[in-house]
Amino acid sequence: MAQLPLYLENQTYETILQRMLDALPSDLDKSEGSFIWDALSPAAIELALAAIWTQEVLRRGFVQTTFGEYLDLRAEEYGVTRRPAVAATGTVTFTGTTGTVIPKGTRVSTVSTEAAPAVVFSTTEEAVISESGSIDVPVVAEEPGSNGNVAPGSIILLVEPVAGITSVTNTSATTGGLEEESDDSLRARILELAHKDEGDGNKADYEIWAKEVSGVGYVLVEPLWRGPGTVRVVILDQDGNIPSPDLVAAVQEYLDPGGQGIGMGKAPIGAKVTVEAPMEVNLTITVPTLAVESGYTVDQVKANLEAAAKAYILSVSPGGIVRVKDLEAVIANAPGVLDFGDILINGIRQNVELAVDEKATLAGVIYT
């Protein structure tokens, strides 16, 4: 809370008790342990507690300062709902005897460690092992959240044995697992809605609607994309990365199913919406004559440099500019970097200007 109202300032037990004692005649015994002091002290405690809870009522009553379930209640007043956690999905390869049936709901998991419990997945459809001796089966994490995003080769256990299956593994990472929307993110969406211009299908509406889908971060709205009645919505995920096809499809379904413009989604009748991921622009950085500070290994510094470069490039939104000077600045500040030569991007020393439907990604770093 920025500032307490005057009537709530200095409402401590000590100040309240002193005011009560000061209001009594001076010829009475008001010393600690006296009858009067003992009689007023409990009341002062309760009044101080009441003041504390009054402050809490104020704090929980405003979007800017409330939290948790109280923020959810304020969000409902604006027609906004906290985005729920999302379970990760992926594909698991089952190997075993040809013809073995893998029932829908078969449970597989990662290995539990001291640092993290096992992550359990369930198959989402029935499958039969083919003549090749294996079959790929889609799975979904049983618990929603980012813990379900596991690396390739992590899912290697059958929770309950299935006759005819000899091994399981995931050859690619599971993805799409998201935590429940944070208070800060929900608060920002409420305030964005509260401050936007009134409208029914203006640009701000499309940005707000798209962000109501779990996993959406950046949103760019291009009205009149292909003439009157058409709108293009370009999105990134909440981490600023190229969104998955599933996320693009979810936003399309939410705004305008099938892009038909018949008002079956959030978009008004007559607005044909196309939701797309930006085109990926791969950037390869060349770092000449890298010098390393004392106390660091070359591999450590390269890892720090690449993390810094990736974070900078990730921060550049579609339609932005990847600047050589900015890239050099973040690399220079990476831990362990002492010096380096002129940075090149895709072989030349030149800024990269992105179109509104382009997103830069770091393809690699070359050291010369």
mmCIF file of C-alpha atoms in Angstrom, residues 147-366:
data_model
loop_
_atom_site.group_PDB
_atom_site.id
_atom_site.type_symbol
_atom_site.label_atom_id
_atom_site.label_comp_id
_atom_site.label_asym_id
_atom_site.label_seq_id
_atom_site.Cartn_x
_atom_site.Cartn_y
_atom_site.Cartn_z
ATOM 1 C CA ASN A 147 7.592 -30.031 -13.890
ATOM 2 C CA GLY A 148 6.057 -32.097 -16.670
ATOM 3 C CA ASN A 149 8.463 -30.604 -19.217
ATOM 4 C CA VAL A 150 11.140 -33.303 -19.125
ATOM 5 C CA ALA A 151 14.175 -33.914 -21.320
ATOM 6 C CA PRO A 152 14.493 -36.655 -23.957
ATOM 7 C CA GLY A 153 15.240 -40.055 -22.454
ATOM 8 C CA SER A 154 13.773 -39.154 -19.049
ATOM 9 C CA ILE A 155 10.640 -41.309 -19.194
ATOM 10 C CA ILE A 156 11.941 -44.855 -18.777
ATOM 11 C CA LEU A 157 9.688 -46.567 -16.216
ATOM 12 C CA LEU A 158 6.353 -48.370 -16.358
ATOM 13 C CA VAL A 159 4.397 -47.544 -13.212
ATOM 14 C CA GLU A 160 2.510 -50.851 -13.468
ATOM 15 C CA PRO A 161 3.924 -53.769 -15.509
ATOM 16 C CA VAL A 162 2.266 -54.513 -18.854
ATOM 17 C CA ALA A 163 2.865 -57.980 -20.270
ATOM 18 C CA GLY A 164 4.750 -57.849 -23.563
ATOM 19 C CA ILE A 165 6.417 -54.477 -23.022
ATOM 20 C CA THR A 166 10.179 -54.562 -22.519
ATOM 21 C CA SER A 167 11.063 -50.854 -22.400
ATOM 22 C CA VAL A 168 9.738 -47.311 -22.695
ATOM 23 C CA THR A 169 11.425 -44.020 -23.485
ATOM 24 C CA ASN A 170 10.727 -40.553 -24.839
ATOM 25 C CA THR A 171 12.952 -39.645 -27.770
ATOM 26 C CA SER A 172 11.919 -35.997 -27.590
ATOM 27 C CA ALA A 173 11.180 -33.632 -24.726
ATOM 28 C CA THR A 174 7.687 -33.250 -23.333
ATOM 29 C CA THR A 175 6.456 -29.688 -23.651
ATOM 30 C CA GLY A 176 3.608 -27.319 -22.914
ATOM 31 C CA GLY A 177 3.522 -27.713 -19.137
ATOM 32 C CA LEU A 178 2.700 -24.393 -17.494
ATOM 33 C CA GLU A 179 2.246 -23.221 -13.917
ATOM 34 C CA GLU A 180 -0.927 -21.475 -12.805
ATOM 35 C CA GLU A 181 -0.872 -17.809 -13.748
ATOM 36 C CA SER A 182 1.004 -15.697 -11.226
ATOM 37 C CA ASP A 183 -0.529 -12.825 -9.273
ATOM 38 C CA ASP A 184 1.624 -10.309 -11.150
ATOM 39 C CA SER A 185 0.502 -11.581 -14.548
ATOM 40 C CA LEU A 186 -3.180 -11.653 -13.566
ATOM 41 C CA ARG A 187 -2.905 -8.198 -11.997
ATOM 42 C CA ALA A 188 -1.366 -6.809 -15.196
ATOM 43 C CA ARG A 189 -4.220 -8.219 -17.293
ATOM 44 C CA ILE A 190 -6.854 -6.754 -14.975
ATOM 45 C CA LEU A 191 -5.247 -3.316 -15.076
ATOM 46 C CA GLU A 192 -4.804 -3.533 -18.840
ATOM 47 C CA LEU A 193 -8.511 -4.243 -19.206
ATOM 48 C CA ALA A 194 -9.467 -1.506 -16.752
ATOM 49 C CA HIS A 195 -7.384 1.106 -18.580
ATOM 50 C CA LYS A 196 -8.181 0.202 -22.169
ATOM 51 C CA ASP A 197 -10.440 2.260 -24.380
ATOM 52 C CA GLU A 198 -14.011 1.102 -24.633
ATOM 53 C CA GLY A 199 -14.606 -0.965 -27.731
ATOM 54 C CA ASP A 200 -16.011 -4.164 -29.145
ATOM 55 C CA GLY A 201 -13.293 -5.804 -31.158
ATOM 56 C CA ASN A 202 -10.647 -3.083 -31.199
ATOM 57 C CA LYS A 203 -6.921 -3.912 -31.113
ATOM 58 C CA ALA A 204 -6.768 -3.810 -27.332
ATOM 59 C CA ASP A 205 -9.630 -6.310 -27.127
ATOM 60 C CA TYR A 206 -7.789 -8.832 -29.279
ATOM 61 C CA GLU A 207 -4.633 -8.476 -27.185
ATOM 62 C CA ILE A 208 -6.591 -9.044 -23.973
ATOM 63 C CA TRP A 209 -8.565 -11.964 -25.399
ATOM 64 C CA ALA A 210 -5.462 -13.732 -26.721
ATOM 65 C CA LYS A 211 -3.726 -13.401 -23.345
ATOM 66 C CA GLU A 212 -6.671 -15.111 -21.669
ATOM 67 C CA VAL A 213 -5.394 -18.383 -23.166
ATOM 68 C CA SER A 214 -2.898 -20.144 -20.895
ATOM 69 C CA GLY A 215 0.653 -19.855 -22.175
ATOM 70 C CA VAL A 216 0.316 -16.690 -24.258
ATOM 71 C CA GLY A 217 2.744 -13.857 -23.567
ATOM 72 C CA TYR A 218 3.354 -11.381 -26.408
ATOM 73 C CA VAL A 219 0.475 -10.500 -28.758
ATOM 74 C CA LEU A 220 0.587 -8.412 -31.939
ATOM 75 C CA VAL A 221 -2.675 -7.508 -33.673
ATOM 76 C CA GLU A 222 -2.698 -6.607 -37.368
ATOM 77 C CA PRO A 223 -6.109 -5.237 -38.416
ATOM 78 C CA LEU A 224 -7.297 -5.265 -42.041
ATOM 79 C CA TRP A 225 -4.620 -7.867 -42.688
ATOM 80 C CA ARG A 226 -6.162 -9.033 -45.951
ATOM 81 C CA GLY A 227 -8.756 -6.355 -46.371
ATOM 82 C CA PRO A 228 -11.879 -5.341 -44.432
ATOM 83 C CA GLY A 229 -13.114 -7.877 -41.910
ATOM 84 C CA THR A 230 -9.769 -9.667 -41.509
ATOM 85 C CA VAL A 231 -7.490 -9.647 -38.473
ATOM 86 C CA ARG A 232 -4.155 -11.349 -37.949
ATOM 87 C CA VAL A 233 -2.987 -12.125 -34.420
ATOM 88 C CA VAL A 234 0.688 -13.033 -33.984
ATOM 89 C CA ILE A 235 1.613 -14.573 -30.630
ATOM 90 C CA LEU A 236 4.599 -15.724 -28.589
ATOM 91 C CA ASP A 237 4.464 -17.992 -25.567
ATOM 92 C CA GLN A 238 4.801 -16.646 -22.037
ATOM 93 C CA ASP A 239 8.591 -17.078 -22.157
ATOM 94 C CA GLY A 240 8.920 -15.061 -25.360
ATOM 95 C CA ASN A 241 9.546 -18.111 -27.548
ATOM 96 C CA ILE A 242 7.922 -19.261 -30.775
ATOM 97 C CA PRO A 243 4.612 -20.822 -29.648
ATOM 98 C CA SER A 244 3.792 -24.476 -30.178
ATOM 99 C CA PRO A 245 1.236 -25.441 -32.852
ATOM 100 C CA ASP A 246 -1.102 -26.508 -30.032
ATOM 101 C CA LEU A 247 -0.969 -23.045 -28.460
ATOM 102 C CA VAL A 248 -1.615 -21.361 -31.813
ATOM 103 C CA ALA A 249 -4.583 -23.684 -32.364
ATOM 104 C CA ALA A 250 -5.935 -22.974 -28.876
ATOM 105 C CA VAL A 251 -5.870 -19.210 -29.441
ATOM 106 C CA GLN A 252 -7.469 -19.634 -32.876
ATOM 107 C CA GLU A 253 -10.246 -21.708 -31.326
ATOM 108 C CA TYR A 254 -10.753 -19.141 -28.575
ATOM 109 C CA LEU A 255 -10.894 -16.099 -30.845
ATOM 110 C CA ASP A 256 -12.521 -17.396 -34.023
ATOM 111 C CA PRO A 257 -12.862 -21.170 -34.557
ATOM 112 C CA GLY A 258 -11.848 -22.015 -38.103
ATOM 113 C CA GLY A 259 -11.324 -18.349 -38.959
ATOM 114 C CA GLN A 260 -14.884 -18.156 -40.267
ATOM 115 C CA GLY A 261 -15.890 -14.844 -38.709
ATOM 116 C CA ILE A 262 -19.298 -16.084 -37.569
ATOM 117 C CA GLY A 263 -18.975 -14.985 -33.956
ATOM 118 C CA MET A 264 -18.449 -18.407 -32.394
ATOM 119 C CA GLY A 265 -15.438 -17.181 -30.404
ATOM 120 C CA LYS A 266 -14.451 -13.962 -28.688
ATOM 121 C CA ALA A 267 -14.145 -12.055 -31.958
ATOM 122 C CA PRO A 268 -17.311 -10.272 -33.110
ATOM 123 C CA ILE A 269 -19.377 -11.399 -36.080
ATOM 124 C CA GLY A 270 -17.746 -10.473 -39.371
ATOM 125 C CA ALA A 271 -14.174 -10.496 -38.105
ATOM 126 C CA LYS A 272 -12.223 -13.356 -39.686
ATOM 127 C CA VAL A 273 -9.252 -13.951 -37.413
ATOM 128 C CA THR A 274 -6.046 -15.748 -38.334
ATOM 129 C CA VAL A 275 -3.745 -16.678 -35.450
ATOM 130 C CA GLU A 276 -0.123 -17.353 -36.358
ATOM 131 C CA ALA A 277 3.287 -17.873 -34.865
ATOM 132 C CA PRO A 278 5.941 -15.492 -36.164
ATOM 133 C CA MET A 279 8.441 -16.806 -38.679
ATOM 134 C CA GLU A 280 11.689 -17.854 -37.044
ATOM 135 C CA VAL A 281 14.765 -15.876 -38.083
ATOM 136 C CA ASN A 282 17.878 -17.841 -37.141
ATOM 137 C CA LEU A 283 20.875 -15.766 -36.133
ATOM 138 C CA THR A 284 24.395 -17.132 -35.915
ATOM 139 C CA ILE A 285 26.820 -14.967 -33.973
ATOM 140 C CA THR A 286 30.542 -14.862 -34.637
ATOM 141 C CA VAL A 287 32.750 -13.922 -31.671
ATOM 142 C CA PRO A 288 36.389 -13.319 -32.649
ATOM 143 C CA THR A 289 39.366 -13.577 -30.270
ATOM 144 C CA LEU A 290 37.451 -14.233 -27.052
ATOM 145 C CA ALA A 291 39.604 -13.479 -23.995
ATOM 146 C CA VAL A 292 38.692 -15.003 -20.625
ATOM 147 C CA GLU A 293 39.075 -13.469 -17.166
ATOM 148 C CA SER A 294 41.243 -15.203 -14.596
ATOM 149 C CA GLY A 295 39.364 -17.742 -12.507
ATOM 150 C CA TYR A 296 37.084 -18.895 -15.329
ATOM 151 C CA THR A 297 37.447 -21.741 -17.779
ATOM 152 C CA VAL A 298 36.835 -21.177 -21.476
ATOM 153 C CA ASP A 299 33.813 -23.491 -21.395
ATOM 154 C CA GLN A 300 32.293 -21.578 -18.465
ATOM 155 C CA VAL A 301 32.685 -18.245 -20.232
ATOM 156 C CA LYS A 302 31.282 -19.580 -23.494
ATOM 157 C CA ALA A 303 28.218 -20.877 -21.646
ATOM 158 C CA ASN A 304 27.741 -17.500 -19.913
ATOM 159 C CA LEU A 305 28.227 -15.620 -23.181
ATOM 160 C CA GLU A 306 25.743 -17.772 -25.061
ATOM 161 C CA ALA A 307 23.154 -17.468 -22.285
ATOM 162 C CA ALA A 308 23.493 -13.667 -22.341
ATOM 163 C CA ALA A 309 23.239 -13.516 -26.134
ATOM 164 C CA LYS A 310 20.209 -15.813 -26.137
ATOM 165 C CA ALA A 311 18.451 -13.738 -23.474
ATOM 166 C CA TYR A 312 19.043 -10.511 -25.420
ATOM 167 C CA ILE A 313 17.816 -11.942 -28.714
ATOM 168 C CA LEU A 314 14.797 -13.419 -26.936
ATOM 169 C CA SER A 315 13.947 -9.950 -25.580
ATOM 170 C CA VAL A 316 13.609 -8.473 -29.079
ATOM 171 C CA SER A 317 9.943 -8.598 -30.067
ATOM 172 C CA PRO A 318 8.682 -9.253 -33.595
ATOM 173 C CA GLY A 319 9.147 -6.094 -35.631
ATOM 174 C CA GLY A 320 12.098 -5.037 -33.470
ATOM 175 C CA ILE A 321 15.785 -4.659 -34.275
ATOM 176 C CA VAL A 322 18.618 -6.902 -33.123
ATOM 177 C CA ARG A 323 21.398 -4.351 -32.720
ATOM 178 C CA VAL A 324 25.064 -5.275 -32.912
ATOM 179 C CA LYS A 325 26.008 -2.706 -30.262
ATOM 180 C CA ASP A 326 23.364 -3.976 -27.831
ATOM 181 C CA LEU A 327 24.492 -7.542 -28.412
ATOM 182 C CA GLU A 328 28.105 -6.570 -27.764
ATOM 183 C CA ALA A 329 27.072 -4.800 -24.559
ATOM 184 C CA VAL A 330 25.331 -7.848 -23.079
ATOM 185 C CA ILE A 331 28.195 -10.126 -24.113
ATOM 186 C CA ALA A 332 30.723 -7.766 -22.511
ATOM 187 C CA ASN A 333 28.786 -8.015 -19.233
ATOM 188 C CA ALA A 334 28.622 -11.814 -19.256
ATOM 189 C CA PRO A 335 30.572 -13.286 -16.307
ATOM 190 C CA GLY A 336 34.149 -14.135 -17.230
ATOM 191 C CA VAL A 337 34.303 -12.232 -20.519
ATOM 192 C CA LEU A 338 37.449 -10.108 -20.634
ATOM 193 C CA ASP A 339 37.534 -8.995 -24.256
ATOM 194 C CA PHE A 340 36.531 -9.932 -27.800
ATOM 195 C CA GLY A 341 36.651 -8.616 -31.343
ATOM 196 C CA ASP A 342 33.919 -7.150 -33.538
ATOM 197 C CA ILE A 343 30.755 -9.240 -33.356
ATOM 198 C CA LEU A 344 29.182 -10.474 -36.584
ATOM 199 C CA ILE A 345 25.571 -11.541 -37.077
ATOM 200 C CA ASN A 346 25.106 -14.095 -39.847
ATOM 201 C CA GLY A 347 28.558 -13.268 -41.128
ATOM 202 C CA ILE A 348 28.207 -9.491 -41.357
ATOM 203 C CA ARG A 349 28.455 -6.586 -38.946
ATOM 204 C CA GLN A 350 24.965 -5.233 -39.407
ATOM 205 C CA ASN A 351 21.780 -4.842 -37.381
ATOM 206 C CA VAL A 352 18.945 -7.246 -38.150
ATOM 207 C CA GLU A 353 15.563 -5.597 -38.669
ATOM 208 C CA LEU A 354 12.630 -7.931 -38.082
ATOM 209 C CA ALA A 355 9.255 -7.760 -39.770
ATOM 210 C CA VAL A 356 6.169 -7.733 -37.551
ATOM 211 C CA ASP A 357 5.743 -11.454 -38.181
ATOM 212 C CA GLU A 358 9.383 -12.419 -37.573
ATOM 213 C CA LYS A 359 11.042 -13.542 -34.324
ATOM 214 C CA ALA A 360 14.800 -13.830 -33.961
ATOM 215 C CA THR A 361 16.331 -16.895 -32.326
ATOM 216 C CA LEU A 362 19.929 -17.781 -31.568
ATOM 217 C CA ALA A 363 20.961 -20.588 -33.916
ATOM 218 C CA GLY A 364 24.529 -20.812 -32.675
ATOM 219 C CA VAL A 365 27.761 -19.066 -31.744
ATOM 220 C CA ILE A 366 30.995 -19.380 -33.720
#
